[in-house]
Short mmCIF file of C-alpha atoms in Angstrom, two decimals:
data_model
loop_
_atom_site.label_atom_id
_atom_site.label_comp_id
_atom_site.label_asym_id
_atom_site.label_seq_id
_atom_site.Cartn_x
_atom_site.Cartn_y
_atom_site.Cartn_z
CA MET A 1 21.95 40.82 62.32
CA ARG A 2 23.61 38.52 65.43
CA THR A 3 27.32 38.57 66.55
CA VAL A 4 28.67 35.55 67.42
CA SER A 5 31.80 34.96 69.00
CA VAL A 6 34.37 31.48 68.26
CA VAL A 7 37.08 31.24 70.74
CA ILE A 8 39.55 28.96 69.00
CA GLY A 9 43.21 28.60 69.56
CA THR A 10 44.58 24.46 69.02
CA ARG A 11 45.15 23.12 66.16
CA PRO A 12 42.18 20.31 66.85
CA GLU A 13 39.63 23.59 67.78
CA ALA A 14 40.80 24.99 64.24
CA ILE A 15 39.38 21.28 62.64
CA LYS A 16 36.06 20.84 64.32
CA MET A 17 35.25 24.29 64.48
CA ALA A 18 35.82 25.50 60.74
CA PRO A 19 32.87 23.97 59.75
CA VAL A 20 30.61 25.73 62.59
CA ILE A 21 32.59 28.49 61.03
CA LYS A 22 31.19 28.20 57.60
CA ALA A 23 27.91 27.57 58.44
CA LEU A 24 28.01 30.89 60.14
CA GLN A 25 29.38 32.40 57.15
CA ALA A 26 26.07 30.90 55.13
CA HIS A 27 24.09 31.99 57.95
CA PRO A 28 22.00 35.07 56.97
CA ASP A 29 21.32 36.85 60.69
CA LEU A 30 24.20 35.42 61.78
CA ASP A 31 27.96 37.02 61.89
CA PRO A 32 30.57 35.22 63.90
CA VAL A 33 33.90 37.04 64.73
CA VAL A 34 36.10 34.28 65.40
CA ILE A 35 38.76 34.96 68.02
CA SER A 36 42.60 32.96 67.87
CA THR A 37 43.75 33.39 71.60
CA GLY A 38 47.33 31.33 69.31
CA GLN A 39 47.52 28.85 71.68
CA HIS A 40 49.25 26.04 68.98
CA ARG A 41 50.62 28.69 67.31
CA GLN A 42 51.16 27.89 63.69
CA MET A 43 49.62 24.53 63.56
CA LEU A 44 46.68 26.45 64.24
CA ASP A 45 47.26 29.38 61.62
CA GLU A 46 48.42 26.26 58.58
CA THR A 47 44.51 24.65 59.61
CA LEU A 48 42.50 27.48 59.53
CA ASP A 49 44.31 28.14 56.43
CA ALA A 50 43.43 24.55 54.95
CA PHE A 51 40.00 25.47 55.01
CA GLY A 52 40.37 29.01 53.75
CA LEU A 53 39.66 30.72 57.13
CA ALA A 54 41.36 33.30 59.32
CA ALA A 55 41.09 34.26 62.98
CA ASP A 56 39.27 37.77 62.60
CA ILE A 57 41.18 38.96 66.44
CA ASP A 58 44.58 37.33 67.34
CA LEU A 59 45.73 37.30 71.38
CA GLN A 60 49.24 36.13 70.40
CA VAL A 61 48.95 34.41 74.45
CA MET A 62 52.05 31.98 73.75
CA ALA A 63 55.07 32.01 75.58
CA PRO A 64 57.91 30.25 76.12
CA GLN A 65 57.63 27.38 78.98
CA GLN A 66 54.02 28.60 80.02
CA THR A 67 52.07 26.82 83.26
CA LEU A 68 48.59 25.90 82.58
CA SER A 69 47.66 29.25 84.55
CA GLN A 70 49.34 31.06 83.70
CA VAL A 71 48.42 30.54 79.53
CA THR A 72 44.98 30.17 81.21
CA ALA A 73 45.42 33.64 82.46
CA ARG A 74 46.89 34.81 80.06
CA ILE A 75 43.39 33.97 77.59
CA LEU A 76 40.91 36.15 79.97
CA ASN A 77 43.33 38.89 79.89
CA GLY A 78 43.04 38.92 76.58
CA LEU A 79 39.57 37.85 76.51
CA GLU A 80 39.03 40.99 78.65
CA ASP A 81 40.51 43.49 76.79
CA ARG A 82 38.42 42.52 73.66
CA LEU A 83 34.85 40.99 73.83
CA PRO A 84 32.98 44.10 75.65
CA GLY A 85 32.90 46.00 72.30
CA LEU A 86 32.41 42.71 70.48
CA GLY A 87 28.60 43.50 71.14
CA ALA A 88 28.57 39.64 70.97
CA ASP A 89 24.88 37.76 71.18
CA ALA A 90 26.70 34.66 71.46
CA LEU A 91 30.27 33.38 72.41
CA LEU A 92 30.98 29.24 71.07
CA VAL A 93 34.12 27.62 72.32
CA HIS A 94 35.25 23.53 71.69
CA GLY A 95 36.19 20.97 73.58
CA ASP A 96 38.28 21.23 76.74
CA THR A 97 41.53 23.25 76.26
CA ALA A 98 42.35 25.76 78.40
CA THR A 99 41.32 27.85 75.63
CA THR A 100 37.90 26.98 75.86
CA LEU A 101 38.29 26.76 79.69
CA ALA A 102 39.20 30.22 79.71
CA GLY A 103 36.68 31.68 76.50
CA ALA A 104 33.77 29.86 78.77
CA LEU A 105 34.52 31.67 81.81
CA ALA A 106 35.26 35.57 79.91
CA GLY A 107 32.16 34.55 78.13
CA PHE A 108 29.85 34.40 82.02
CA HIS A 109 32.08 36.96 83.21
CA HIS A 110 30.75 39.46 80.07
CA GLY A 111 27.41 38.38 80.27
CA VAL A 112 27.74 36.73 77.69
CA PRO A 113 25.30 33.13 76.82
CA VAL A 114 28.28 30.27 76.14
CA VAL A 115 27.32 28.25 73.66
CA HIS A 116 29.78 24.94 74.16
CA VAL A 117 30.60 22.51 71.48
CA GLU A 118 31.77 18.55 72.15
CA ALA A 119 29.60 18.93 75.30
CA GLY A 120 29.12 15.82 77.53
CA LEU A 121 32.28 13.71 76.94
CA ARG A 122 33.21 12.00 79.69
CA SER A 123 35.96 9.54 80.81
CA GLY A 124 35.01 9.55 84.52
CA GLU A 125 38.16 9.70 85.74
CA LEU A 126 39.11 13.72 86.82
CA SER A 127 42.80 13.83 86.32
CA SER A 128 42.68 11.34 83.27
CA PRO A 129 43.16 13.32 80.20
CA PHE A 130 43.93 16.55 82.31
CA PRO A 131 42.92 19.12 82.51
CA GLU A 132 40.71 17.83 79.73
CA GLU A 133 37.91 16.30 81.68
CA GLY A 134 38.91 18.92 84.14
CA ASN A 135 38.03 21.53 81.67
CA ARG A 136 34.38 20.18 79.95
CA ARG A 137 33.41 19.90 83.36
CA LEU A 138 34.14 22.66 85.00
CA VAL A 139 32.78 24.43 81.32
CA GLY A 140 29.96 22.72 81.35
CA GLN A 141 29.37 24.29 84.63
CA VAL A 142 28.70 28.41 82.65
CA SER A 143 27.12 26.96 79.56
CA ALA A 144 24.10 28.33 78.55
CA LEU A 145 23.45 25.65 75.45
CA HIS A 146 25.19 22.23 75.22
CA LEU A 147 25.68 21.11 72.00
CA ALA A 148 25.92 17.01 72.20
CA PRO A 149 28.37 15.07 69.55
CA THR A 150 26.24 11.25 70.97
CA PRO A 151 22.98 9.99 71.99
CA ALA A 152 25.41 9.12 75.36
CA ASN A 153 27.50 12.03 76.32
CA ARG A 154 23.41 13.77 76.29
CA THR A 155 22.95 11.40 78.71
CA ASN A 156 26.33 12.31 81.20
CA LEU A 157 24.41 15.74 80.31
CA LEU A 158 21.54 15.06 82.19
CA CYS A 159 22.80 13.12 85.33
CA GLU A 160 24.67 16.49 86.42
CA GLY A 161 21.10 18.37 86.30
CA ILE A 162 21.93 19.91 82.75
CA PRO A 163 18.09 20.83 81.44
CA ASP A 164 17.24 18.44 78.74
CA GLU A 165 16.05 21.93 76.43
CA THR A 166 19.02 23.41 76.62
CA ILE A 167 20.73 20.58 75.49
CA VAL A 168 21.22 19.37 71.43
CA VAL A 169 22.88 16.06 70.34
CA THR A 170 24.53 17.16 67.17
CA GLY A 171 27.03 14.14 65.66
CA ASN A 172 30.72 14.67 65.70
CA THR A 173 31.97 17.86 63.79
CA VAL A 174 34.81 16.67 63.64
CA ILE A 175 32.97 13.96 60.76
CA ASP A 176 32.30 17.01 58.44
CA ALA A 177 35.67 18.47 58.74
CA LEU A 178 36.88 14.61 57.53
CA ARG A 179 34.40 14.11 54.69
CA TRP A 180 35.64 18.17 53.43
CA ALA A 181 39.28 16.50 53.84
CA GLY A 182 38.78 14.25 52.23
CA ASP A 183 38.39 15.74 48.59
CA HIS A 184 41.33 18.00 49.18
CA ALA A 185 44.13 15.56 50.22
CA THR A 186 47.13 15.44 47.79
CA GLU A 187 49.87 14.91 49.37
CA TYR A 188 51.59 13.49 52.47
CA GLY A 189 53.20 17.27 53.53
CA HIS A 190 56.58 15.72 54.08
CA PRO A 191 59.63 14.10 51.98
CA ALA A 192 60.04 11.20 54.46
CA LEU A 193 56.61 9.62 53.48
CA ARG A 194 57.20 10.53 49.55
CA ASP A 195 57.22 6.63 49.40
CA LEU A 196 54.06 6.38 50.96
CA ASP A 197 51.87 5.38 48.15
CA ASP A 198 54.49 2.76 47.12
CA ASP A 199 55.41 1.38 50.76
CA PRO A 200 54.38 -2.32 50.45
CA ARG A 201 54.47 -2.59 54.49
CA ARG A 202 51.43 -1.79 56.54
CA VAL A 203 52.02 1.41 58.11
CA VAL A 204 51.12 2.18 62.09
CA LEU A 205 50.46 5.54 62.61
CA ALA A 206 51.70 6.18 66.06
CA SER A 207 51.64 9.40 68.23
CA ALA A 208 51.34 10.12 72.14
CA HIS A 209 51.59 13.49 73.77
CA ARG A 210 49.00 14.18 76.25
CA ARG A 211 49.76 15.52 79.66
CA ASP A 212 48.48 12.61 81.92
CA ALA A 213 50.70 10.17 79.17
CA TRP A 214 54.57 12.09 80.23
CA PRO A 215 55.75 9.91 82.86
CA GLN A 216 54.69 6.56 80.89
CA LEU A 217 56.25 8.64 77.22
CA ALA A 218 59.36 6.82 77.10
CA ASP A 219 57.60 2.75 77.42
CA ILE A 220 55.01 4.63 75.26
CA ALA A 221 58.25 4.92 73.04
CA ALA A 222 59.55 0.96 73.98
CA ALA A 223 56.37 -0.45 72.42
CA PHE A 224 56.37 2.07 68.80
CA ARG A 225 59.89 0.46 68.48
CA ARG A 226 59.16 -2.72 69.19
CA ILE A 227 56.09 -2.84 67.12
CA ALA A 228 58.24 -1.97 64.20
CA ASP A 229 60.82 -5.02 64.70
CA GLU A 230 57.41 -6.86 63.21
CA PRO A 231 58.14 -7.71 59.35
CA GLY A 232 56.90 -5.67 57.11
CA THR A 233 55.82 -2.66 59.72
CA ARG A 234 56.25 0.66 59.35
CA VAL A 235 55.69 3.40 62.25
CA VAL A 236 55.24 6.56 61.32
CA ILE A 237 55.70 9.20 64.16
CA PRO A 238 54.04 12.65 63.54
CA LEU A 239 55.76 14.19 67.27
CA HIS A 240 53.62 16.74 68.81
CA ARG A 241 55.95 20.29 69.67
CA ASN A 242 55.87 19.75 72.49
CA PRO A 243 59.19 19.50 74.03
CA ALA A 244 58.74 17.99 76.93
CA VAL A 245 57.62 14.91 74.88
CA ARG A 246 59.98 15.26 72.12
CA ARG A 247 62.78 14.48 74.88
CA ALA A 248 61.16 11.49 75.72
CA ILE A 249 60.47 9.15 72.57
CA LEU A 250 62.74 10.72 70.62
CA PRO A 251 66.05 8.91 72.11
CA VAL A 252 64.68 5.41 72.42
CA VAL A 253 62.80 5.96 68.66
CA ALA A 254 65.47 7.42 66.80
CA GLY A 255 67.79 5.01 64.18
CA HIS A 256 64.98 2.70 63.72
CA PRO A 257 64.76 1.66 59.61
CA ASP A 258 60.77 1.11 59.87
CA ILE A 259 60.28 4.16 61.67
CA THR A 260 59.53 7.26 59.84
CA VAL A 261 59.11 10.52 62.36
CA THR A 262 57.85 13.99 61.08
CA ASP A 263 56.70 16.89 62.71
CA PRO A 264 53.12 17.69 62.99
CA LEU A 265 51.91 17.29 59.52
CA PRO A 266 49.36 20.29 58.28
CA TYR A 267 45.59 18.85 58.45
CA LEU A 268 45.09 17.61 55.03
CA SER A 269 48.68 16.13 54.72
CA PHE A 270 48.32 13.96 58.20
CA MET A 271 44.23 13.52 55.83
CA LYS A 272 45.97 11.23 54.10
CA LEU A 273 48.29 9.64 56.19
CA LEU A 274 45.32 8.81 58.03
CA LYS A 275 43.88 7.27 54.98
CA ARG A 276 47.11 5.13 54.31
CA ALA A 277 47.11 4.21 57.26
CA ASP A 278 46.19 0.51 58.31
CA LEU A 279 46.74 0.79 62.14
CA ILE A 280 46.52 3.07 64.57
CA VAL A 281 47.78 3.79 68.03
CA SER A 282 47.70 6.98 69.70
CA ASP A 283 46.73 9.04 72.73
CA SER A 284 45.08 11.94 70.42
CA SER A 285 41.20 12.59 70.92
CA GLY A 286 40.90 12.86 67.46
CA ALA A 287 41.98 9.90 66.46
CA GLN A 288 39.61 8.43 68.09
CA GLU A 289 36.80 9.65 66.01
CA GLU A 290 38.45 10.01 62.99
CA GLY A 291 39.76 6.34 63.00
CA PRO A 292 36.95 5.11 63.32
CA ALA A 293 34.52 7.15 60.81
CA LEU A 294 37.48 5.79 58.39
CA GLY A 295 37.18 2.42 59.29
CA LYS A 296 41.07 2.35 60.97
CA PRO A 297 41.86 -0.38 63.43
CA THR A 298 42.33 2.44 66.34
CA LEU A 299 43.86 1.44 69.89
CA VAL A 300 43.85 4.30 72.86
CA LEU A 301 46.98 4.45 75.07
CA SER A 302 44.34 4.71 78.03
CA ASP A 303 42.98 3.27 80.58
CA VAL A 304 39.43 5.01 80.09
CA THR A 305 38.31 6.98 77.63
CA GLU A 306 35.06 9.99 77.44
CA ARG A 307 35.00 8.88 73.84
CA SER A 308 33.67 5.05 74.78
CA GLU A 309 31.27 4.93 70.88
CA ALA A 310 33.89 3.70 69.13
CA VAL A 311 34.69 1.67 72.26
CA VAL A 312 31.59 0.01 72.79
CA ALA A 313 31.34 -0.15 69.01
CA GLY A 314 34.88 -2.40 68.59
CA THR A 315 36.65 -0.28 66.41
CA ALA A 316 38.29 0.67 69.28
CA LYS A 317 40.47 -0.67 72.46
CA LEU A 318 42.04 0.49 75.34
CA VAL A 319 45.46 -0.61 75.61
CA GLY A 320 46.42 1.59 78.13
CA LYS A 321 50.34 2.68 79.16
CA THR A 322 52.11 -0.07 79.38
CA THR A 323 55.35 -1.15 76.83
CA GLU A 324 53.91 -4.54 76.76
CA GLY A 325 50.09 -3.80 76.86
CA ILE A 326 50.52 -1.13 73.53
CA VAL A 327 52.74 -3.99 71.57
CA ALA A 328 50.63 -7.13 72.45
CA ALA A 329 47.26 -5.23 71.35
CA THR A 330 48.85 -3.85 68.07
CA LEU A 331 50.70 -7.52 67.24
CA ASP A 332 47.69 -9.45 67.79
CA LEU A 333 45.85 -7.01 64.84
CA LEU A 334 49.08 -7.17 62.46
CA ARG A 335 49.02 -10.63 63.27
CA ASP A 336 45.71 -11.97 63.18
CA PRO A 337 43.06 -10.92 60.16
CA ILE A 338 40.23 -12.01 61.29
CA ALA A 339 40.43 -9.08 64.54
CA TYR A 340 41.68 -6.93 61.90
CA ASP A 341 38.12 -6.92 60.28
CA ARG A 342 36.47 -7.37 62.89
CA MET A 343 37.74 -3.76 64.17
CA ALA A 344 38.58 -2.26 60.09
CA SER A 345 34.66 -3.53 60.26
CA ALA A 346 32.76 -1.85 63.17
CA ALA A 347 30.74 1.09 62.78
CA ASN A 348 31.01 4.62 63.06
CA PRO A 349 29.36 5.87 65.65
CA TYR A 350 30.10 10.02 65.83
CA GLY A 351 27.71 11.80 62.60
CA ASP A 352 26.69 11.78 59.53
CA GLY A 353 28.77 14.93 58.27
CA ARG A 354 26.18 17.43 59.03
CA ALA A 355 26.78 18.67 62.87
CA ALA A 356 28.38 21.88 61.65
CA GLN A 357 24.44 22.63 59.86
CA ARG A 358 22.59 21.60 62.88
CA THR A 359 25.29 23.27 64.99
CA VAL A 360 24.58 26.79 63.69
CA ASP A 361 21.25 25.42 63.29
CA SER A 362 21.09 25.03 67.46
CA VAL A 363 22.71 28.34 67.77
CA ALA A 364 20.29 30.06 65.83
CA CYS A 365 17.53 29.19 67.39
CA PHE A 366 18.40 29.56 70.94
CA LEU A 367 18.93 33.58 69.99
CA GLY A 368 15.15 32.72 68.55
CA LEU A 369 16.03 33.49 64.72
CA GLY A 370 14.96 29.63 63.39
CA ASP A 371 13.08 25.88 64.92
CA ARG A 372 15.50 23.67 67.34
CA PRO A 373 17.06 21.67 64.75
CA GLU A 374 16.07 17.54 64.78
CA GLN A 375 18.74 15.72 66.69
CA PHE A 376 21.27 13.18 65.54
CA VAL A 377 20.99 9.48 65.73
CA PRO A 378 24.08 6.92 65.29
CA GLU A 379 23.46 4.33 62.63
CA THR A 380 24.74 2.28 65.93
CA PRO A 381 22.92 1.30 69.05
CA VAL A 382 25.30 1.73 71.03
CA ASP A 383 24.93 5.37 72.95
CA GLN A 384 23.08 3.87 75.91
CA LEU A 385 25.92 1.06 76.88
CA ALA A 386 28.47 3.97 76.12
CA ALA A 387 27.32 6.80 78.63
CA GLU A 388 26.73 4.04 81.31
CA LEU A 389 29.91 3.20 80.95
CA ALA A 390 31.33 6.63 81.09
CA ARG A 391 30.13 7.63 84.23
CA ASN A 392 31.79 4.37 85.51
CA ALA A 393 35.80 5.48 86.54
CA ASP A 394 35.96 0.87 87.65
CA TYR A 395 35.03 0.09 83.59
CA ARG A 396 38.86 -0.85 82.21
CA PRO A 397 36.98 -2.67 77.90
CA HIS A 398 40.22 -3.88 77.05
CA GLU A 399 38.17 -5.88 74.47
CA PRO A 400 35.22 -4.74 72.46
CA GLN A 401 31.89 -4.73 74.53
CA PRO A 402 28.55 -5.75 72.59
CA ALA A 403 26.16 -3.57 72.16
CA SER A 404 22.96 -3.54 74.36
#
């Protein structure tokens, strides 16, 4: 039996790693040990519980008003105390958070091979998104196995000198989670949303929280308010718990009769809201994957993206962070059925629901317990172009680009 440590700390990590943890638990020769850093305390625990999972070790690193450096240092110190006693044969981290970076460094420092799940995403700009772009580049340098969601992500890694034999294209595990959630989501999870199924208005699911967007949050909030002025439109904002985000957004949107603000919803409730929504306007990385998978036109609040496949496929569009740009792009979709249908019918390039099993099979192969799995091949041929765009920091795709 081989021990595999799984280090997670945020809600997105819990969502995307839950199918992997379940697949690890089902493997006869792998013993997963789930380590929670608690970076997103309440949201992390709620998400794990929704999947019927719990952490084996909880580092409880969060404290009020911590800086990124302080969070990272506390995670490293916590892993320093716990990791040596586990005898782990591999350590899995996901994505690009402070937990990801600290977990990878801890594994590297202790000689435990690091497996990077959701490897190879690149925006081409070190500061966007911040600090995620820097984190994932750094993690790539200390990882022994790189599990790339798409062929474009694999190409990014190859361009950085990562050996091809250490890369497996798995698809994105968020699609596995999404398919599971579709069978389990039963309620919206907030009293203000109880009438949503009977509301005839079009629903725009809106959110913004990334650190690189903080200087523009008031402008983004003003865009949400103007979108809600459109007749027959309801804007729902599950507002991030970060005090800086709330201070910027709440004063702008408060009191509008067609805006509903809630706390962050439990994962299953959020999936139900996502399925009900007509349109997504967000800077969330998960929304850029979940929206296309559900056929929801997704407007991304950024000028660059590390998830360019959906932009190339035509189901997502970069609209920047200015009030006018966001409003114009949103109203275009709300007022033009042809433009809306074009985005809603575009292909999903991110997965087929078998990414978690490919992930576990890749880990097993790495540890000498099985064969290398067949790699994920998307149905839509956008990946080579997407890789080129992801490496081009000057690219600003404000219009969907044709597949090559």
